Amino acid sequence: MIHRRLALALPGLLLGLPLTACAGPEAAPGGAPPPSSAGAGLELATEGLRQGGFALGRVPPGSRVALDGRPVQVGPDGRFALGFARDAAPEARLAVTLPDGRPQTRRLEIGRREWDVQRISGLPQAMVSPNAQQLARIRQERERLAAIRKVDSDLPFFAEGFVWPARGRISGVFGSQRILNGEARAPHLGLDIAAPTGTPCAAMGGGRVLLAEDLYFTGHTVLLDHGHGVVSLYAHLSRIDVREGEMLARGQGLGAIGATGRVTGPHLHLGLNWLATAIDPQPLLPA
């Protein structure tokens, strides 16, 4: 069953296109690429090659892949995932060593994006400027999250496509910078979906629950491992309906939208990471 599902394409992401010397124009969504023929080498979706982007690729099984010198996990079928940070440099280099030992190196042009600035006032000052005890808790939670974001499992769900975890108004977008009570903060690295407290929230893709607990900033929080370093985050939930270690199917309920943690109203903060790199989840969701 897993092998059959792996054969399915991630619509609009994995396009059967050979990777050229640099990123070409975006292509129309299509099916999964055919199995690589001898010498076909590298295939990569080009529309994910931009700041905050996520791209799927394929190489002949048994190949090795590295992005800017960093090894990238390759599945048994040759599929792999890449993520690019909000402030990624305009160029990256992808190195592939084919099963017969032949090397291929490609220069990737990473598209630049413009980001919004949001001003949010009325937050409790204690949430904007935590005290010493709260800072100690925050440091511990950040260390745990950093450890989780090193998980690079062989689960196959990263390549099976994603669905909306909830329906509601988009109230915050990836990459925007927030000014909280007049103080500039780090960029917003997720997608906010505003909906009433109690609105069901589901897994955007199949995966294993890595974390299900209450955190200082994000309140009731769930993290799912989709495989190959791809992890989704569901924050500010009013309740959590899953346990760590549980396997979830795409679209399976995991809790309900709420207003826990540092928020001004009920919404779901949806985050997506490729290892330590935060990526924009919105382009990966159905129109």
mmCIF file of C-alpha atoms in Angstrom:
data_model
loop_
_atom_site.group_PDB
_atom_site.id
_atom_site.type_symbol
_atom_site.label_atom_id
_atom_site.label_comp_id
_atom_site.label_asym_id
_atom_site.label_seq_id
_atom_site.Cartn_x
_atom_site.Cartn_y
_atom_site.Cartn_z
ATOM 1 C CA MET A 1 0.000 0.000 0.000
ATOM 2 C CA ILE A 2 2.783 2.406 0.883
ATOM 3 C CA HIS A 3 4.622 1.670 -2.357
ATOM 4 C CA ARG A 4 1.450 2.312 -4.358
ATOM 5 C CA ARG A 5 0.908 5.642 -2.651
ATOM 6 C CA LEU A 6 4.512 6.617 -3.186
ATOM 7 C CA ALA A 7 3.889 6.313 -6.903
ATOM 8 C CA LEU A 8 1.335 9.136 -6.719
ATOM 9 C CA ALA A 9 2.448 12.653 -7.516
ATOM 10 C CA LEU A 10 2.258 15.639 -5.234
ATOM 11 C CA PRO A 11 0.093 17.791 -7.529
ATOM 12 C CA GLY A 12 1.791 20.914 -8.725
ATOM 13 C CA LEU A 13 5.074 20.083 -6.999
ATOM 14 C CA LEU A 14 6.840 17.094 -8.476
ATOM 15 C CA LEU A 15 6.937 17.675 -12.190
ATOM 16 C CA GLY A 16 8.592 15.285 -14.595
ATOM 17 C CA LEU A 17 11.201 17.797 -15.667
ATOM 18 C CA PRO A 18 14.945 17.294 -15.875
ATOM 19 C CA LEU A 19 16.808 19.902 -13.858
ATOM 20 C CA THR A 20 18.651 22.306 -16.123
ATOM 21 C CA ALA A 21 21.670 24.389 -15.218
ATOM 22 C CA CYS A 22 19.424 26.838 -13.415
ATOM 23 C CA ALA A 23 15.762 27.107 -12.507
ATOM 24 C CA GLY A 24 13.568 27.556 -15.558
ATOM 25 C CA PRO A 25 10.035 28.997 -15.847
ATOM 26 C CA GLU A 26 7.271 27.373 -13.880
ATOM 27 C CA ALA A 27 5.583 24.463 -15.577
ATOM 28 C CA ALA A 28 1.974 23.379 -15.428
ATOM 29 C CA PRO A 29 1.084 20.821 -12.743
ATOM 30 C CA GLY A 30 1.425 17.264 -13.898
ATOM 31 C CA GLY A 31 1.905 13.691 -12.792
ATOM 32 C CA ALA A 32 4.881 12.023 -11.235
ATOM 33 C CA PRO A 33 7.930 11.745 -13.444
ATOM 34 C CA PRO A 34 8.551 8.414 -15.152
ATOM 35 C CA PRO A 35 11.264 6.220 -13.691
ATOM 36 C CA SER A 36 14.680 7.658 -14.467
ATOM 37 C CA SER A 37 16.350 6.048 -17.458
ATOM 38 C CA ALA A 38 20.062 5.381 -17.653
ATOM 39 C CA GLY A 39 21.827 8.726 -17.624
ATOM 40 C CA ALA A 40 18.598 10.696 -17.051
ATOM 41 C CA GLY A 41 20.004 11.822 -13.714
ATOM 42 C CA LEU A 42 18.197 14.537 -11.818
ATOM 43 C CA GLU A 43 14.561 15.729 -11.848
ATOM 44 C CA LEU A 44 13.323 18.633 -9.753
ATOM 45 C CA ALA A 45 10.176 20.727 -9.399
ATOM 46 C CA THR A 46 11.148 24.290 -10.281
ATOM 47 C CA GLU A 47 8.313 26.333 -8.738
ATOM 48 C CA GLY A 48 9.566 25.579 -5.229
ATOM 49 C CA LEU A 49 12.907 27.255 -5.946
ATOM 50 C CA ARG A 50 12.212 30.519 -4.143
ATOM 51 C CA GLN A 51 12.549 31.991 -0.666
ATOM 52 C CA GLY A 52 10.343 30.016 1.717
ATOM 53 C CA GLY A 53 9.869 27.368 -0.973
ATOM 54 C CA PHE A 54 9.599 23.582 -0.868
ATOM 55 C CA ALA A 55 10.626 21.394 -3.792
ATOM 56 C CA LEU A 56 10.479 17.672 -4.459
ATOM 57 C CA GLY A 57 12.988 15.918 -6.659
ATOM 58 C CA ARG A 58 13.959 12.497 -7.904
ATOM 59 C CA VAL A 59 17.250 10.821 -8.749
ATOM 60 C CA PRO A 60 18.001 7.244 -9.758
ATOM 61 C CA PRO A 61 17.627 5.028 -6.659
ATOM 62 C CA GLY A 62 20.920 4.599 -4.887
ATOM 63 C CA SER A 63 22.124 8.128 -5.684
ATOM 64 C CA ARG A 64 23.448 10.576 -3.085
ATOM 65 C CA VAL A 65 22.269 14.207 -2.899
ATOM 66 C CA ALA A 66 23.628 17.282 -1.100
ATOM 67 C CA LEU A 67 22.365 20.870 -0.995
ATOM 68 C CA ASP A 68 25.162 23.406 -0.465
ATOM 69 C CA GLY A 69 27.283 20.597 0.944
ATOM 70 C CA ARG A 70 24.592 19.325 3.320
ATOM 71 C CA PRO A 71 23.538 15.683 2.769
ATOM 72 C CA VAL A 72 19.875 15.198 1.790
ATOM 73 C CA GLN A 73 18.025 11.956 2.507
ATOM 74 C CA VAL A 74 16.985 10.034 -0.622
ATOM 75 C CA GLY A 75 14.133 7.517 -0.461
ATOM 76 C CA PRO A 76 14.253 3.987 -1.900
ATOM 77 C CA ASP A 77 12.412 5.269 -4.984
ATOM 78 C CA GLY A 78 14.881 8.139 -5.461
ATOM 79 C CA ARG A 79 12.629 10.915 -4.142
ATOM 80 C CA PHE A 80 13.952 13.700 -1.942
ATOM 81 C CA ALA A 81 12.791 17.015 -0.484
ATOM 82 C CA LEU A 82 14.408 20.463 -0.345
ATOM 83 C CA GLY A 83 13.449 23.557 1.628
ATOM 84 C CA PHE A 84 14.623 27.165 1.281
ATOM 85 C CA ALA A 85 14.542 29.729 4.087
ATOM 86 C CA ARG A 86 12.677 33.027 4.083
ATOM 87 C CA ASP A 87 15.950 34.865 3.550
ATOM 88 C CA ALA A 88 17.654 32.246 1.382
ATOM 89 C CA ALA A 89 20.539 33.427 -0.789
ATOM 90 C CA PRO A 90 19.784 33.946 -4.498
ATOM 91 C CA GLU A 91 21.759 30.864 -5.476
ATOM 92 C CA ALA A 92 22.180 27.308 -4.145
ATOM 93 C CA ARG A 93 24.137 24.327 -5.419
ATOM 94 C CA LEU A 94 22.775 20.831 -5.659
ATOM 95 C CA ALA A 95 25.263 17.980 -5.938
ATOM 96 C CA VAL A 96 24.259 14.457 -6.983
ATOM 97 C CA THR A 97 26.413 11.370 -7.074
ATOM 98 C CA LEU A 98 24.757 8.770 -9.311
ATOM 99 C CA PRO A 99 24.839 5.062 -8.412
ATOM 100 C CA ASP A 100 27.721 4.490 -10.828
ATOM 101 C CA GLY A 101 29.749 7.226 -9.108
ATOM 102 C CA ARG A 102 29.266 9.935 -11.729
ATOM 103 C CA PRO A 103 28.852 13.394 -10.164
ATOM 104 C CA GLN A 104 26.370 16.053 -11.250
ATOM 105 C CA THR A 105 26.316 19.593 -9.889
ATOM 106 C CA ARG A 106 23.558 22.093 -10.638
ATOM 107 C CA ARG A 107 23.231 25.776 -9.851
ATOM 108 C CA LEU A 108 19.770 26.663 -8.535
ATOM 109 C CA GLU A 109 18.430 30.194 -8.852
ATOM 110 C CA ILE A 110 16.325 30.945 -5.757
ATOM 111 C CA GLY A 111 13.565 33.472 -6.424
ATOM 112 C CA ARG A 112 13.302 36.510 -4.148
ATOM 113 C CA ARG A 113 10.034 37.406 -2.426
ATOM 114 C CA GLU A 114 8.653 40.548 -0.811
ATOM 115 C CA TRP A 115 7.268 40.298 2.734
ATOM 116 C CA ASP A 116 4.453 42.128 4.547
ATOM 117 C CA VAL A 117 4.845 44.033 7.814
ATOM 118 C CA GLN A 118 2.084 43.568 10.422
ATOM 119 C CA ARG A 119 1.546 45.695 13.526
ATOM 120 C CA ILE A 120 -0.200 44.025 16.479
ATOM 121 C CA SER A 121 -1.111 45.950 19.623
ATOM 122 C CA GLY A 122 -2.977 45.024 22.781
ATOM 123 C CA LEU A 123 -0.974 41.939 23.720
ATOM 124 C CA PRO A 124 -0.399 41.448 27.467
ATOM 125 C CA GLN A 125 3.024 42.956 28.152
ATOM 126 C CA ALA A 126 4.082 39.789 30.020
ATOM 127 C CA MET A 127 3.732 37.849 26.753
ATOM 128 C CA VAL A 128 5.785 40.426 24.839
ATOM 129 C CA SER A 129 8.522 40.738 27.501
ATOM 130 C CA PRO A 130 8.679 37.480 29.521
ATOM 131 C CA ASN A 131 10.170 37.469 33.018
ATOM 132 C CA ALA A 132 13.204 35.396 34.057
ATOM 133 C CA GLN A 133 11.163 32.305 34.987
ATOM 134 C CA GLN A 134 9.259 32.458 31.738
ATOM 135 C CA LEU A 135 12.504 32.931 29.781
ATOM 136 C CA ALA A 136 13.913 29.753 31.349
ATOM 137 C CA ARG A 137 10.813 27.840 30.203
ATOM 138 C CA ILE A 138 11.063 29.355 26.737
ATOM 139 C CA ARG A 139 14.724 28.295 26.425
ATOM 140 C CA GLN A 140 13.886 24.714 27.408
ATOM 141 C CA GLU A 141 11.036 24.569 24.903
ATOM 142 C CA ARG A 142 13.199 26.009 22.129
ATOM 143 C CA GLU A 143 15.866 23.381 22.813
ATOM 144 C CA ARG A 144 13.273 20.638 22.573
ATOM 145 C CA LEU A 145 11.864 22.024 19.338
ATOM 146 C CA ALA A 146 15.365 22.334 17.902
ATOM 147 C CA ALA A 147 15.977 18.659 18.683
ATOM 148 C CA ILE A 148 12.680 17.666 17.054
ATOM 149 C CA ARG A 149 13.617 19.599 13.924
ATOM 150 C CA LYS A 150 16.653 17.383 13.478
ATOM 151 C CA VAL A 151 14.385 14.361 12.965
ATOM 152 C CA ASP A 152 15.009 12.967 9.480
ATOM 153 C CA SER A 153 12.912 9.803 9.370
ATOM 154 C CA ASP A 154 12.233 7.626 6.346
ATOM 155 C CA LEU A 155 8.454 8.104 6.469
ATOM 156 C CA PRO A 156 7.049 8.543 2.926
ATOM 157 C CA PHE A 157 4.224 11.015 3.578
ATOM 158 C CA PHE A 158 6.213 14.145 2.583
ATOM 159 C CA ALA A 159 5.653 13.213 -1.082
ATOM 160 C CA GLU A 160 1.935 12.380 -0.911
ATOM 161 C CA GLY A 161 0.479 15.885 -0.976
ATOM 162 C CA PHE A 162 -1.171 18.035 1.684
ATOM 163 C CA VAL A 163 -4.683 19.251 2.548
ATOM 164 C CA TRP A 164 -5.989 22.243 4.478
ATOM 165 C CA PRO A 165 -5.994 21.430 8.208
ATOM 166 C CA ALA A 166 -8.923 23.793 8.841
ATOM 167 C CA ARG A 167 -11.151 26.264 7.051
ATOM 168 C CA GLY A 168 -11.213 29.933 7.930
ATOM 169 C CA ARG A 169 -9.980 33.404 7.082
ATOM 170 C CA ILE A 170 -6.263 33.793 6.364
ATOM 171 C CA SER A 171 -5.189 36.235 9.067
ATOM 172 C CA GLY A 172 -1.409 35.939 8.823
ATOM 173 C CA VAL A 173 0.975 34.895 6.080
ATOM 174 C CA PHE A 174 4.441 33.409 6.007
ATOM 175 C CA GLY A 175 7.397 35.767 6.014
ATOM 176 C CA SER A 176 5.632 38.835 7.354
ATOM 177 C CA GLN A 177 7.344 40.731 10.149
ATOM 178 C CA ARG A 178 5.316 41.614 13.205
ATOM 179 C CA ILE A 179 5.598 44.710 15.372
ATOM 180 C CA LEU A 180 4.214 43.679 18.784
ATOM 181 C CA ASN A 181 3.178 46.576 21.012
ATOM 182 C CA GLY A 182 5.606 48.726 19.030
ATOM 183 C CA GLU A 183 8.570 46.314 19.271
ATOM 184 C CA ALA A 184 9.946 44.642 16.139
ATOM 185 C CA ARG A 185 9.960 40.846 16.371
ATOM 186 C CA ALA A 186 11.226 37.942 14.325
ATOM 187 C CA PRO A 187 9.426 37.229 11.038
ATOM 188 C CA HIS A 188 6.220 35.201 11.136
ATOM 189 C CA LEU A 189 7.161 31.749 9.896
ATOM 190 C CA GLY A 190 3.777 30.152 9.361
ATOM 191 C CA LEU A 191 0.231 30.545 8.057
ATOM 192 C CA ASP A 192 -2.578 31.761 10.343
ATOM 193 C CA ILE A 193 -6.141 30.539 9.803
ATOM 194 C CA ALA A 194 -8.693 32.430 11.901
ATOM 195 C CA ALA A 195 -11.782 30.475 12.996
ATOM 196 C CA PRO A 196 -13.940 30.192 16.126
ATOM 197 C CA THR A 197 -12.656 28.279 19.124
ATOM 198 C CA GLY A 198 -13.597 24.628 18.783
ATOM 199 C CA THR A 199 -13.293 24.520 14.976
ATOM 200 C CA PRO A 200 -11.886 21.074 14.099
ATOM 201 C CA CYS A 201 -8.217 20.880 13.097
ATOM 202 C CA ALA A 202 -6.804 17.989 11.066
ATOM 203 C CA ALA A 203 -3.413 16.730 9.929
ATOM 204 C CA MET A 204 -2.329 18.369 6.666
ATOM 205 C CA GLY A 205 -0.603 15.105 5.747
ATOM 206 C CA GLY A 206 -0.012 11.650 7.103
ATOM 207 C CA GLY A 207 2.608 11.373 9.799
ATOM 208 C CA ARG A 208 3.744 10.493 13.317
ATOM 209 C CA VAL A 209 3.014 12.762 16.288
ATOM 210 C CA LEU A 210 6.345 14.059 17.593
ATOM 211 C CA LEU A 211 4.948 16.446 20.206
ATOM 212 C CA ALA A 212 1.547 17.095 21.770
ATOM 213 C CA GLU A 213 1.680 19.491 24.716
ATOM 214 C CA ASP A 214 1.271 23.042 25.996
ATOM 215 C CA LEU A 215 4.093 25.494 25.152
ATOM 216 C CA TYR A 216 4.616 29.078 26.296
ATOM 217 C CA PHE A 217 4.291 30.939 23.002
ATOM 218 C CA THR A 218 2.250 28.487 20.916
ATOM 219 C CA GLY A 219 -0.086 27.118 23.597
ATOM 220 C CA HIS A 220 -1.518 23.658 22.945
ATOM 221 C CA THR A 221 0.746 22.461 20.163
ATOM 222 C CA VAL A 222 1.066 19.379 17.936
ATOM 223 C CA LEU A 223 4.021 18.516 15.663
ATOM 224 C CA LEU A 224 3.783 15.838 12.960
ATOM 225 C CA ASP A 225 6.666 14.104 11.195
ATOM 226 C CA HIS A 226 5.903 13.517 7.501
ATOM 227 C CA GLY A 227 9.338 12.092 6.721
ATOM 228 C CA HIS A 228 12.634 13.318 5.240
ATOM 229 C CA GLY A 229 12.806 16.230 7.686
ATOM 230 C CA VAL A 230 9.350 17.609 6.793
ATOM 231 C CA VAL A 231 7.482 18.472 10.021
ATOM 232 C CA SER A 232 4.201 20.386 10.391
ATOM 233 C CA LEU A 233 3.172 22.375 13.476
ATOM 234 C CA TYR A 234 -0.358 23.172 14.730
ATOM 235 C CA ALA A 235 -0.395 25.879 17.407
ATOM 236 C CA HIS A 236 -2.824 27.693 19.736
ATOM 237 C CA LEU A 237 -5.218 24.729 19.849
ATOM 238 C CA SER A 238 -8.053 24.738 22.372
ATOM 239 C CA ARG A 239 -7.610 20.994 22.820
ATOM 240 C CA ILE A 240 -5.324 18.190 21.672
ATOM 241 C CA ASP A 241 -6.868 14.855 20.660
ATOM 242 C CA VAL A 242 -3.690 12.873 19.876
ATOM 243 C CA ARG A 243 -0.697 11.474 21.738
ATOM 244 C CA GLU A 244 3.003 11.450 20.978
ATOM 245 C CA GLY A 245 3.969 8.475 18.845
ATOM 246 C CA GLU A 246 0.509 8.115 17.289
ATOM 247 C CA MET A 247 0.299 7.690 13.509
ATOM 248 C CA LEU A 248 -2.216 9.932 11.725
ATOM 249 C CA ALA A 249 -3.650 9.784 8.226
ATOM 250 C CA ARG A 250 -3.923 12.864 6.039
ATOM 251 C CA GLY A 251 -7.069 14.756 7.062
ATOM 252 C CA GLN A 252 -7.422 12.930 10.398
ATOM 253 C CA GLY A 253 -8.479 15.138 13.316
ATOM 254 C CA LEU A 254 -5.855 16.097 15.873
ATOM 255 C CA GLY A 255 -7.578 18.780 17.944
ATOM 256 C CA ALA A 256 -9.505 22.045 17.709
ATOM 257 C CA ILE A 257 -8.646 25.678 17.007
ATOM 258 C CA GLY A 258 -8.270 27.899 20.053
ATOM 259 C CA ALA A 259 -6.526 30.924 21.530
ATOM 260 C CA THR A 260 -3.896 29.394 23.812
ATOM 261 C CA GLY A 261 -0.383 30.818 24.088
ATOM 262 C CA ARG A 262 0.483 34.278 22.758
ATOM 263 C CA VAL A 263 -2.498 35.294 20.659
ATOM 264 C CA THR A 264 -5.011 38.111 20.225
ATOM 265 C CA GLY A 265 -7.834 35.810 19.102
ATOM 266 C CA PRO A 266 -8.675 32.232 18.141
ATOM 267 C CA HIS A 267 -6.797 30.904 15.145
ATOM 268 C CA LEU A 268 -4.596 28.068 13.949
ATOM 269 C CA HIS A 269 -0.946 28.830 13.377
ATOM 270 C CA LEU A 270 0.211 26.285 10.798
ATOM 271 C CA GLY A 271 3.959 25.898 10.509
ATOM 272 C CA LEU A 272 6.023 23.704 8.195
ATOM 273 C CA ASN A 273 9.716 22.894 8.427
ATOM 274 C CA TRP A 274 12.294 21.071 6.365
ATOM 275 C CA LEU A 275 14.658 20.196 9.209
ATOM 276 C CA ALA A 276 15.653 23.530 10.781
ATOM 277 C CA THR A 277 14.416 25.532 7.770
ATOM 278 C CA ALA A 278 10.944 27.073 8.060
ATOM 279 C CA ILE A 279 9.061 26.982 4.742
ATOM 280 C CA ASP A 280 5.793 28.483 3.532
ATOM 281 C CA PRO A 281 2.945 25.934 3.796
ATOM 282 C CA GLN A 282 0.372 27.894 1.758
ATOM 283 C CA PRO A 283 1.665 27.111 -1.769
ATOM 284 C CA LEU A 284 1.528 23.386 -0.912
ATOM 285 C CA LEU A 285 -2.194 23.452 -0.081
ATOM 286 C CA PRO A 286 -5.024 23.058 -2.616
ATOM 287 C CA ALA A 287 -6.381 26.242 -4.189
#
